[in-house]
mmCIF file of C-alpha atoms and ligand atoms in Angstrom:
data_model
loop_
_atom_site.group_PDB
_atom_site.id
_atom_site.type_symbol
_atom_site.label_atom_id
_atom_site.label_comp_id
_atom_site.label_asym_id
_atom_site.label_seq_id
_atom_site.Cartn_x
_atom_site.Cartn_y
_atom_site.Cartn_z
ATOM 1 C CA MET A 41 15.760 -5.605 -11.785
ATOM 2 C CA PRO A 42 14.429 -6.080 -8.156
ATOM 3 C CA ARG A 43 12.006 -8.882 -7.484
ATOM 4 C CA ILE A 44 9.048 -7.853 -5.390
ATOM 5 C CA VAL A 45 6.168 -10.042 -3.999
ATOM 6 C CA VAL A 46 3.008 -8.306 -2.980
ATOM 7 C CA VAL A 47 0.530 -10.038 -0.775
ATOM 8 C CA GLY A 48 -2.747 -8.080 -0.620
ATOM 9 C CA SER A 49 -6.161 -6.974 -1.879
ATOM 10 C CA ILE A 50 -7.471 -6.312 -5.327
ATOM 11 C CA ASN A 51 -10.626 -4.190 -5.653
ATOM 12 C CA MET A 52 -12.781 -2.560 -8.301
ATOM 13 C CA ASP A 53 -13.523 1.074 -7.202
ATOM 14 C CA LEU A 54 -17.009 2.258 -8.201
ATOM 15 C CA VAL A 55 -16.952 5.889 -8.108
ATOM 16 C CA THR A 56 -20.017 8.197 -8.211
ATOM 17 C CA LEU A 57 -19.927 11.984 -8.288
ATOM 18 C CA ALA A 58 -22.894 13.591 -6.773
ATOM 19 C CA PRO A 59 -24.012 17.186 -5.708
ATOM 20 C CA ARG A 60 -24.418 15.961 -2.144
ATOM 21 C CA PHE A 61 -24.775 12.644 -0.156
ATOM 22 C CA PRO A 62 -28.285 11.163 -0.279
ATOM 23 C CA GLY A 63 -30.137 10.774 3.017
ATOM 24 C CA PRO A 64 -31.723 7.329 4.062
ATOM 25 C CA GLY A 65 -34.223 6.207 1.432
ATOM 26 C CA GLU A 66 -33.446 9.018 -0.914
ATOM 27 C CA THR A 67 -32.555 8.846 -4.586
ATOM 28 C CA LEU A 68 -30.326 11.478 -6.125
ATOM 29 C CA LEU A 69 -29.167 12.150 -9.715
ATOM 30 C CA GLY A 70 -25.408 11.960 -9.874
ATOM 31 C CA SER A 71 -23.190 13.794 -12.392
ATOM 32 C CA ARG A 72 -20.674 11.118 -13.289
ATOM 33 C CA PHE A 73 -19.854 7.412 -12.714
ATOM 34 C CA PHE A 74 -16.625 5.560 -13.406
ATOM 35 C CA THR A 75 -14.789 2.394 -12.366
ATOM 36 C CA ALA A 76 -11.065 2.312 -11.461
ATOM 37 C CA HIS A 77 -8.796 -0.470 -10.613
ATOM 38 C CA GLY A 78 -7.713 -0.449 -6.888
ATOM 39 C CA GLY A 79 -7.158 -2.274 -3.668
ATOM 40 C CA LYS A 80 -3.984 -1.442 -1.720
ATOM 41 C CA GLY A 81 -2.259 -4.653 -2.710
ATOM 42 C CA ALA A 82 -2.955 -4.212 -6.512
ATOM 43 C CA ASN A 83 -2.044 -0.644 -6.319
ATOM 44 C CA GLN A 84 1.348 -1.272 -4.640
ATOM 45 C CA ALA A 85 1.983 -4.045 -7.121
ATOM 46 C CA VAL A 86 1.321 -1.599 -10.036
ATOM 47 C CA ALA A 87 3.544 1.019 -8.599
ATOM 48 C CA ALA A 88 6.352 -1.391 -8.185
ATOM 49 C CA ALA A 89 5.899 -2.724 -11.723
ATOM 50 C CA ARG A 90 5.881 0.747 -13.282
ATOM 51 C CA LEU A 91 9.212 1.395 -11.574
ATOM 52 C CA GLY A 92 10.753 -1.546 -13.411
ATOM 53 C CA ALA A 93 10.521 -4.394 -10.786
ATOM 54 C CA GLU A 94 9.548 -7.793 -11.577
ATOM 55 C CA VAL A 95 6.548 -8.272 -9.548
ATOM 56 C CA ALA A 96 4.434 -11.349 -8.338
ATOM 57 C CA MET A 97 1.058 -10.897 -6.719
ATOM 58 C CA ILE A 98 -0.506 -13.210 -4.135
ATOM 59 C CA GLY A 99 -4.392 -12.425 -3.860
ATOM 60 C CA ALA A 100 -7.846 -13.515 -4.879
ATOM 61 C CA LEU A 101 -10.478 -12.472 -7.337
ATOM 62 C CA GLY A 102 -14.040 -13.551 -7.878
ATOM 63 C CA ARG A 103 -14.932 -15.363 -10.993
ATOM 64 C CA ASP A 104 -17.029 -12.369 -12.246
ATOM 65 C CA ALA A 105 -16.695 -9.673 -14.849
ATOM 66 C CA PHE A 106 -14.831 -7.350 -12.412
ATOM 67 C CA GLY A 107 -12.443 -10.169 -11.724
ATOM 68 C CA ASP A 108 -11.703 -10.653 -15.375
ATOM 69 C CA GLN A 109 -11.062 -6.815 -15.796
ATOM 70 C CA LEU A 110 -8.868 -6.580 -12.786
ATOM 71 C CA HIS A 111 -6.919 -9.708 -13.800
ATOM 72 C CA ALA A 112 -6.345 -8.197 -17.367
ATOM 73 C CA GLY A 113 -5.325 -4.868 -15.935
ATOM 74 C CA LEU A 114 -2.633 -6.522 -13.591
ATOM 75 C CA ALA A 115 -1.409 -8.737 -16.451
ATOM 76 C CA HIS A 116 -1.165 -5.620 -18.709
ATOM 77 C CA GLU A 117 1.222 -4.181 -16.146
ATOM 78 C CA GLY A 118 3.434 -7.322 -16.480
ATOM 79 C CA ILE A 119 2.575 -8.575 -13.008
ATOM 80 C CA ASP A 120 2.862 -12.405 -12.464
ATOM 81 C CA LEU A 121 -0.555 -13.671 -11.374
ATOM 82 C CA ALA A 122 0.213 -17.285 -10.990
ATOM 83 C CA HIS A 123 -0.674 -16.925 -7.159
ATOM 84 C CA VAL A 124 -3.818 -14.948 -7.741
ATOM 85 C CA ALA A 125 -6.777 -17.312 -6.983
ATOM 86 C CA ARG A 126 -10.091 -17.141 -8.780
ATOM 87 C CA ILE A 127 -12.887 -17.986 -6.339
ATOM 88 C CA ASP A 128 -15.981 -19.626 -7.891
ATOM 89 C CA ASP A 129 -18.543 -18.912 -5.306
ATOM 90 C CA GLU A 130 -17.480 -15.266 -4.491
ATOM 91 C CA GLY A 131 -17.411 -11.927 -6.164
ATOM 92 C CA SER A 132 -14.335 -9.633 -6.498
ATOM 93 C CA GLY A 133 -13.658 -6.998 -3.828
ATOM 94 C CA SER A 134 -15.159 -3.643 -4.413
ATOM 95 C CA ALA A 135 -15.160 -0.095 -3.034
ATOM 96 C CA SER A 136 -18.237 1.940 -3.569
ATOM 97 C CA ILE A 137 -17.188 5.592 -3.373
ATOM 98 C CA THR A 138 -19.492 8.622 -3.431
ATOM 99 C CA VAL A 139 -17.762 11.934 -3.947
ATOM 100 C CA ALA A 140 -19.595 15.056 -3.038
ATOM 101 C CA ALA A 141 -18.431 18.609 -2.368
ATOM 102 C CA GLY A 142 -14.725 17.554 -1.986
ATOM 103 C CA GLU A 143 -15.683 14.900 0.608
ATOM 104 C CA ASN A 144 -16.050 11.073 0.209
ATOM 105 C CA GLN A 145 -18.033 8.238 1.558
ATOM 106 C CA ILE A 146 -16.666 4.661 1.013
ATOM 107 C CA ILE A 147 -18.094 1.160 1.529
ATOM 108 C CA VAL A 148 -15.481 -1.648 0.950
ATOM 109 C CA VAL A 149 -16.800 -5.142 0.496
ATOM 110 C CA PRO A 150 -13.813 -7.474 0.742
ATOM 111 C CA ALA A 151 -15.501 -10.465 -0.923
ATOM 112 C CA ALA A 152 -12.753 -12.590 -2.499
ATOM 113 C CA ASN A 153 -10.000 -10.649 -0.645
ATOM 114 C CA ALA A 154 -11.468 -12.173 2.588
ATOM 115 C CA ARG A 155 -10.453 -15.637 1.119
ATOM 116 C CA VAL A 156 -6.755 -14.918 0.672
ATOM 117 C CA SER A 157 -5.391 -17.880 2.697
ATOM 118 C CA LEU A 158 -2.441 -18.967 4.640
ATOM 119 C CA ALA A 159 -2.163 -21.906 2.286
ATOM 120 C CA GLN A 160 -1.806 -19.690 -0.773
ATOM 121 C CA VAL A 161 1.013 -17.765 0.956
ATOM 122 C CA GLU A 162 2.713 -21.124 1.820
ATOM 123 C CA ALA A 163 2.253 -22.269 -1.788
ATOM 124 C CA ALA A 164 4.162 -19.205 -2.924
ATOM 125 C CA ARG A 165 7.255 -19.929 -0.670
ATOM 126 C CA ASP A 166 9.582 -20.066 -3.639
ATOM 127 C CA ALA A 167 8.523 -16.746 -4.999
ATOM 128 C CA ILE A 168 8.904 -15.306 -1.520
ATOM 129 C CA ALA A 169 12.276 -16.819 -1.001
ATOM 130 C CA ARG A 170 13.584 -15.413 -4.292
ATOM 131 C CA ALA A 171 12.209 -11.892 -3.816
ATOM 132 C CA ASP A 172 14.340 -8.894 -2.906
ATOM 133 C CA ALA A 173 11.436 -7.455 -0.850
ATOM 134 C CA VAL A 174 7.942 -8.533 0.180
ATOM 135 C CA LEU A 175 4.996 -6.075 0.714
ATOM 136 C CA VAL A 176 1.795 -6.740 2.719
ATOM 137 C CA GLN A 177 -1.105 -4.556 3.988
ATOM 138 C CA LEU A 178 -4.117 -5.255 6.242
ATOM 139 C CA GLU A 179 -6.971 -5.662 3.625
ATOM 140 C CA ILE A 180 -6.709 -9.498 3.610
ATOM 141 C CA PRO A 181 -7.183 -12.038 6.555
ATOM 142 C CA LEU A 182 -4.721 -11.392 9.461
ATOM 143 C CA ASP A 183 -3.562 -15.121 9.347
ATOM 144 C CA ALA A 184 -2.376 -14.620 5.764
ATOM 145 C CA VAL A 185 -0.602 -11.399 6.769
ATOM 146 C CA GLU A 186 1.095 -13.322 9.684
ATOM 147 C CA ALA A 187 2.084 -16.177 7.407
ATOM 148 C CA THR A 188 3.669 -13.601 5.089
ATOM 149 C CA LEU A 189 5.696 -11.863 7.908
ATOM 150 C CA ARG A 190 6.849 -15.270 9.363
ATOM 151 C CA LEU A 191 7.717 -16.841 5.939
ATOM 152 C CA ALA A 192 9.659 -13.857 4.656
ATOM 153 C CA ARG A 193 11.590 -13.569 7.957
ATOM 154 C CA ARG A 194 12.454 -17.376 7.836
ATOM 155 C CA GLU A 195 13.737 -16.941 4.228
ATOM 156 C CA GLY A 196 15.709 -13.769 5.207
ATOM 157 C CA VAL A 197 13.737 -11.470 2.758
ATOM 158 C CA PRO A 198 12.984 -7.943 3.953
ATOM 159 C CA VAL A 199 9.210 -7.596 4.581
ATOM 160 C CA ILE A 200 7.299 -4.233 4.532
ATOM 161 C CA LEU A 201 4.178 -4.137 6.563
ATOM 162 C CA ASN A 202 1.892 -1.215 5.485
ATOM 163 C CA PRO A 203 -0.648 -1.317 8.402
ATOM 164 C CA ALA A 204 -3.650 0.127 6.483
ATOM 165 C CA PRO A 205 -6.401 0.050 7.217
ATOM 166 C CA ALA A 206 -5.135 0.397 10.613
ATOM 167 C CA GLN A 207 -5.989 -1.805 13.539
ATOM 168 C CA LYS A 208 -4.174 -2.576 16.856
ATOM 169 C CA LEU A 209 -1.713 -5.291 16.247
ATOM 170 C CA PRO A 210 0.304 -7.353 18.842
ATOM 171 C CA ALA A 211 3.844 -6.186 19.459
ATOM 172 C CA GLU A 212 5.280 -9.673 18.769
ATOM 173 C CA TRP A 213 3.688 -9.306 15.213
ATOM 174 C CA LEU A 214 5.099 -5.863 14.666
ATOM 175 C CA SER A 215 8.458 -7.059 15.476
ATOM 176 C CA LEU A 216 8.337 -9.489 12.558
ATOM 177 C CA ALA A 217 8.217 -6.597 10.149
ATOM 178 C CA SER A 218 11.507 -5.356 8.693
ATOM 179 C CA TYR A 219 9.799 -2.075 8.083
ATOM 180 C CA LEU A 220 6.420 -0.564 9.249
ATOM 181 C CA THR A 221 5.090 2.063 6.933
ATOM 182 C CA PRO A 222 2.125 3.918 8.549
ATOM 183 C CA ASN A 223 0.946 7.508 8.492
ATOM 184 C CA GLN A 224 0.709 9.093 11.996
ATOM 185 C CA HIS A 225 -2.989 8.061 12.574
ATOM 186 C CA GLU A 226 -2.170 4.495 11.563
ATOM 187 C CA LEU A 227 0.843 4.221 13.774
ATOM 188 C CA ALA A 228 -0.988 5.485 16.961
ATOM 189 C CA THR A 229 -3.780 2.941 16.191
ATOM 190 C CA VAL A 230 -1.443 -0.040 15.564
ATOM 191 C CA LEU A 231 0.258 0.705 18.830
ATOM 192 C CA GLY A 232 -2.918 1.282 20.723
ATOM 193 C CA ALA A 233 -1.486 4.753 21.695
ATOM 194 C CA ASP A 234 -3.172 8.215 22.082
ATOM 195 C CA GLU A 235 -3.597 9.951 18.712
ATOM 196 C CA GLN A 236 -2.170 13.187 20.316
ATOM 197 C CA THR A 237 1.158 11.663 21.009
ATOM 198 C CA ASP A 238 4.089 13.190 19.117
ATOM 199 C CA PHE A 239 4.776 11.119 15.937
ATOM 200 C CA ARG A 240 8.583 10.787 16.702
ATOM 201 C CA GLU A 241 7.678 9.470 20.231
ATOM 202 C CA LEU A 242 5.420 6.877 18.562
ATOM 203 C CA MET A 243 8.240 5.916 16.212
ATOM 204 C CA ARG A 244 10.664 5.337 19.091
ATOM 205 C CA ARG A 245 8.038 3.116 20.812
ATOM 206 C CA ALA A 246 7.467 0.772 17.808
ATOM 207 C CA PRO A 247 9.246 -2.604 18.165
ATOM 208 C CA CYS A 248 10.480 -2.475 14.561
ATOM 209 C CA PRO A 249 12.054 0.016 12.123
ATOM 210 C CA VAL A 250 9.361 2.658 10.916
ATOM 211 C CA VAL A 251 8.996 4.750 7.914
ATOM 212 C CA LEU A 252 6.246 7.278 8.577
ATOM 213 C CA THR A 253 4.508 9.248 5.829
ATOM 214 C CA ARG A 254 3.343 12.738 6.402
ATOM 215 C CA GLY A 255 1.584 13.880 3.207
ATOM 216 C CA GLY A 256 3.234 16.899 1.449
ATOM 217 C CA GLU A 257 5.838 17.183 4.332
ATOM 218 C CA GLY A 258 7.418 13.903 3.114
ATOM 219 C CA ALA A 259 8.460 11.054 5.398
ATOM 220 C CA TRP A 260 10.473 10.225 8.668
ATOM 221 C CA TYR A 261 12.354 7.024 9.250
ATOM 222 C CA ARG A 262 14.042 5.240 12.219
ATOM 223 C CA ASP A 263 15.972 2.078 12.060
ATOM 224 C CA ASP A 264 19.108 0.684 13.870
ATOM 225 C CA ALA A 265 21.324 2.962 11.734
ATOM 226 C CA HIS A 266 19.169 5.993 12.574
ATOM 227 C CA PRO A 267 17.856 5.378 16.112
ATOM 228 C CA GLU A 268 16.551 9.017 16.178
ATOM 229 C CA PRO A 269 13.858 9.601 13.636
ATOM 230 C CA ALA A 270 15.378 11.198 10.474
ATOM 231 C CA HIS A 271 13.340 13.435 8.002
ATOM 232 C CA GLN A 272 13.097 13.252 4.143
ATOM 233 C CA ALA A 273 11.384 16.397 2.958
ATOM 234 C CA GLY A 274 8.537 16.000 0.446
ATOM 235 C CA PHE A 275 9.016 17.137 -3.159
ATOM 236 C CA LYS A 276 7.150 20.288 -4.156
ATOM 237 C CA VAL A 277 4.550 19.516 -6.767
ATOM 238 C CA ASP A 278 1.171 20.700 -7.847
ATOM 239 C CA ALA A 279 -1.082 18.167 -6.027
ATOM 240 C CA ILE A 280 -4.200 17.368 -8.151
ATOM 241 C CA ASP A 281 -5.345 13.998 -6.424
ATOM 242 C CA THR A 282 -3.590 12.458 -3.471
ATOM 243 C CA THR A 283 -5.470 9.187 -3.837
ATOM 244 C CA GLY A 284 -2.867 6.301 -3.964
ATOM 245 C CA ALA A 285 0.104 8.410 -2.721
ATOM 246 C CA GLY A 286 0.662 5.995 0.191
ATOM 247 C CA ASP A 287 0.433 3.019 -2.234
ATOM 248 C CA THR A 288 2.965 4.551 -4.706
ATOM 249 C CA PHE A 289 5.258 5.274 -1.730
ATOM 250 C CA ASN A 290 5.180 1.629 -0.491
ATOM 251 C CA GLY A 291 5.700 0.145 -3.936
ATOM 252 C CA ALA A 292 8.589 2.525 -4.462
ATOM 253 C CA LEU A 293 10.137 1.806 -1.039
ATOM 254 C CA ALA A 294 10.188 -1.925 -1.839
ATOM 255 C CA VAL A 295 11.779 -1.383 -5.248
ATOM 256 C CA PHE A 296 14.532 0.798 -3.974
ATOM 257 C CA LEU A 297 15.235 -0.822 -0.649
ATOM 258 C CA HIS A 298 18.436 -2.478 -1.779
ATOM 259 C CA GLU A 299 19.913 1.063 -2.159
ATOM 260 C CA GLY A 300 19.680 1.436 1.609
ATOM 261 C CA LEU A 301 16.867 3.108 3.581
ATOM 262 C CA PRO A 302 17.716 6.796 3.220
ATOM 263 C CA ALA A 303 17.925 6.518 -0.667
ATOM 264 C CA ALA A 304 14.805 4.334 -0.845
ATOM 265 C CA VAL A 305 12.779 6.723 1.333
ATOM 266 C CA ARG A 306 14.059 9.729 -0.845
ATOM 267 C CA LYS A 307 12.960 7.827 -4.075
ATOM 268 C CA ALA A 308 9.641 6.791 -2.671
ATOM 269 C CA CYS A 309 8.896 10.414 -1.697
ATOM 270 C CA ALA A 310 9.803 11.393 -5.301
ATOM 271 C CA ALA A 311 7.571 8.599 -6.780
ATOM 272 C CA ALA A 312 4.667 9.514 -4.441
ATOM 273 C CA ALA A 313 5.002 13.289 -5.222
ATOM 274 C CA LEU A 314 4.679 12.472 -8.918
ATOM 275 C CA SER A 315 1.655 10.260 -8.252
ATOM 276 C CA VAL A 316 -0.335 13.189 -6.824
ATOM 277 C CA THR A 317 0.085 15.248 -9.862
ATOM 278 C CA LYS A 318 -2.290 13.119 -11.870
ATOM 279 C CA LEU A 319 -5.872 11.735 -11.231
ATOM 280 C CA GLY A 320 -6.591 8.301 -9.882
ATOM 281 C CA ALA A 321 -4.662 5.828 -7.670
ATOM 282 C CA GLN A 322 -2.987 3.878 -10.468
ATOM 283 C CA GLY A 323 -3.341 6.577 -13.101
ATOM 284 C CA GLY A 324 -0.515 8.708 -11.668
ATOM 285 C CA MET A 325 2.053 5.983 -10.754
ATOM 286 C CA PRO A 326 5.366 7.022 -12.395
ATOM 287 C CA SER A 327 8.132 5.112 -14.316
ATOM 288 C CA ALA A 328 11.746 5.054 -13.026
ATOM 289 C CA ARG A 329 12.683 7.456 -15.646
ATOM 290 C CA GLU A 330 10.089 9.944 -14.452
ATOM 291 C CA VAL A 331 11.363 9.501 -10.745
ATOM 292 C CA ALA A 332 14.910 10.201 -11.975
ATOM 293 C CA THR A 333 13.957 13.510 -13.619
ATOM 294 C CA LEU A 334 12.806 14.741 -10.143
ATOM 295 C CA LEU A 335 16.098 13.856 -8.348
ATOM 296 C CA PRO A 336 19.205 15.955 -8.776
ATOM 297 C CA HIS A 337 22.177 13.803 -9.979
HETATM 298 P P1 ATP B 487 -3.338 7.985 0.952
HETATM 299 O O1 ATP B 487 -4.129 7.045 1.885
HETATM 300 O O2 ATP B 487 -4.095 9.128 0.477
HETATM 301 O O3 ATP B 487 -2.610 7.250 -0.063
HETATM 302 P P2 ATP B 487 -1.290 8.156 3.138
HETATM 303 O O4 ATP B 487 -1.871 8.749 4.294
HETATM 304 O O5 ATP B 487 -1.173 6.617 3.163
HETATM 305 O O6 ATP B 487 -2.228 8.652 1.945
HETATM 306 P P3 ATP B 487 0.534 10.177 2.655
HETATM 307 O O7 ATP B 487 1.422 10.444 3.963
HETATM 308 O O8 ATP B 487 -0.576 11.341 2.529
HETATM 309 O O9 ATP B 487 0.020 8.698 2.749
HETATM 310 O O10 ATP B 487 1.456 10.341 1.416
HETATM 311 C C1 ATP B 487 2.504 9.313 1.157
HETATM 312 C C2 ATP B 487 3.589 10.104 0.567
HETATM 313 O O11 ATP B 487 3.228 10.667 -0.618
HETATM 314 C C3 ATP B 487 4.210 11.115 1.488
HETATM 315 O O12 ATP B 487 5.186 10.579 2.357
HETATM 316 C C4 ATP B 487 4.962 12.086 0.377
HETATM 317 O O13 ATP B 487 6.126 11.594 0.091
HETATM 318 C C5 ATP B 487 3.898 11.910 -0.801
HETATM 319 N N1 ATP B 487 2.980 12.945 -0.820
HETATM 320 C C6 ATP B 487 1.593 12.873 -0.485
HETATM 321 N N2 ATP B 487 1.016 14.149 -0.702
HETATM 322 C C7 ATP B 487 1.976 14.916 -1.257
HETATM 323 C C8 ATP B 487 1.929 16.375 -1.673
HETATM 324 N N3 ATP B 487 0.868 17.078 -1.625
HETATM 325 N N4 ATP B 487 3.114 16.735 -2.183
HETATM 326 C C9 ATP B 487 4.225 16.104 -2.308
HETATM 327 N N5 ATP B 487 4.224 14.769 -1.914
HETATM 328 C C10 ATP B 487 3.101 14.156 -1.377
#
């Protein structure tokens, strides 16, 4: 059973369905409201746990009702929460999402996620040293991300940097990642390159191995063994809701990395394809058995 450590965000998604977006000062009647557990870190941890990995999470929650619910949800997935801090004077992270006419508007308040600290990462050194792979994204402070990259490297553990939400990052930092897992837009942003540049060219420019996701088209990967970008086709499915496809992909990539990059990318594409056939980010994340049914023997 692979051991995975995820260092990242935990959010409550507050989703409102409305006929259109309200203007400034306007009140509208919506048709539906629901909450859903999210945050890139939590989503990737759940994806890995569903696939049978032993997962430990490093993150932070407020000491509020959302924090209790999110904590219970992650515990229910069997995720080790010993390194998830509860912050007394801060709320839990949230994403307020309005969906209207097939478009969405989102406001993220990091709250407790902004308090994930370098000290917390260092306190989890033993868990990181024992892990088969470490996953980190950019919804927590950058010093905690950097500490994760450096610590994993020092301990000889492969570390996957999912650069989302994207921002330009120093090349020295990127070279600490064992794998960078952007979509095309994120890779251009991280490298500070023109969005119009061919994605294969961007992959060659990155100072570390890259696994680039391209929605229904699947994924491309480049590492020392595959210096020219190689393609893994997407699996044909009836897409219902692509929310969380990238998070499922990252969780699965970490879980199957020990099988070698081509096999891991193939299984990550299969897991992510299954995830888009169901509603919600965490709602559609498949089990290892479901992934196996999609792959020919
Ligand atoms: P999101 O932010 O919505 O999670 P993303 O941009 O991070 O998306 P995508 O490239 O859209 O990530 O999707 C990640 C992976 O999910 C793809 O590499 C692919 O394997 C799978 N996937 C996404 N959409 C589809 C689809 N319509 N059909 C099959 N597989 C899909």
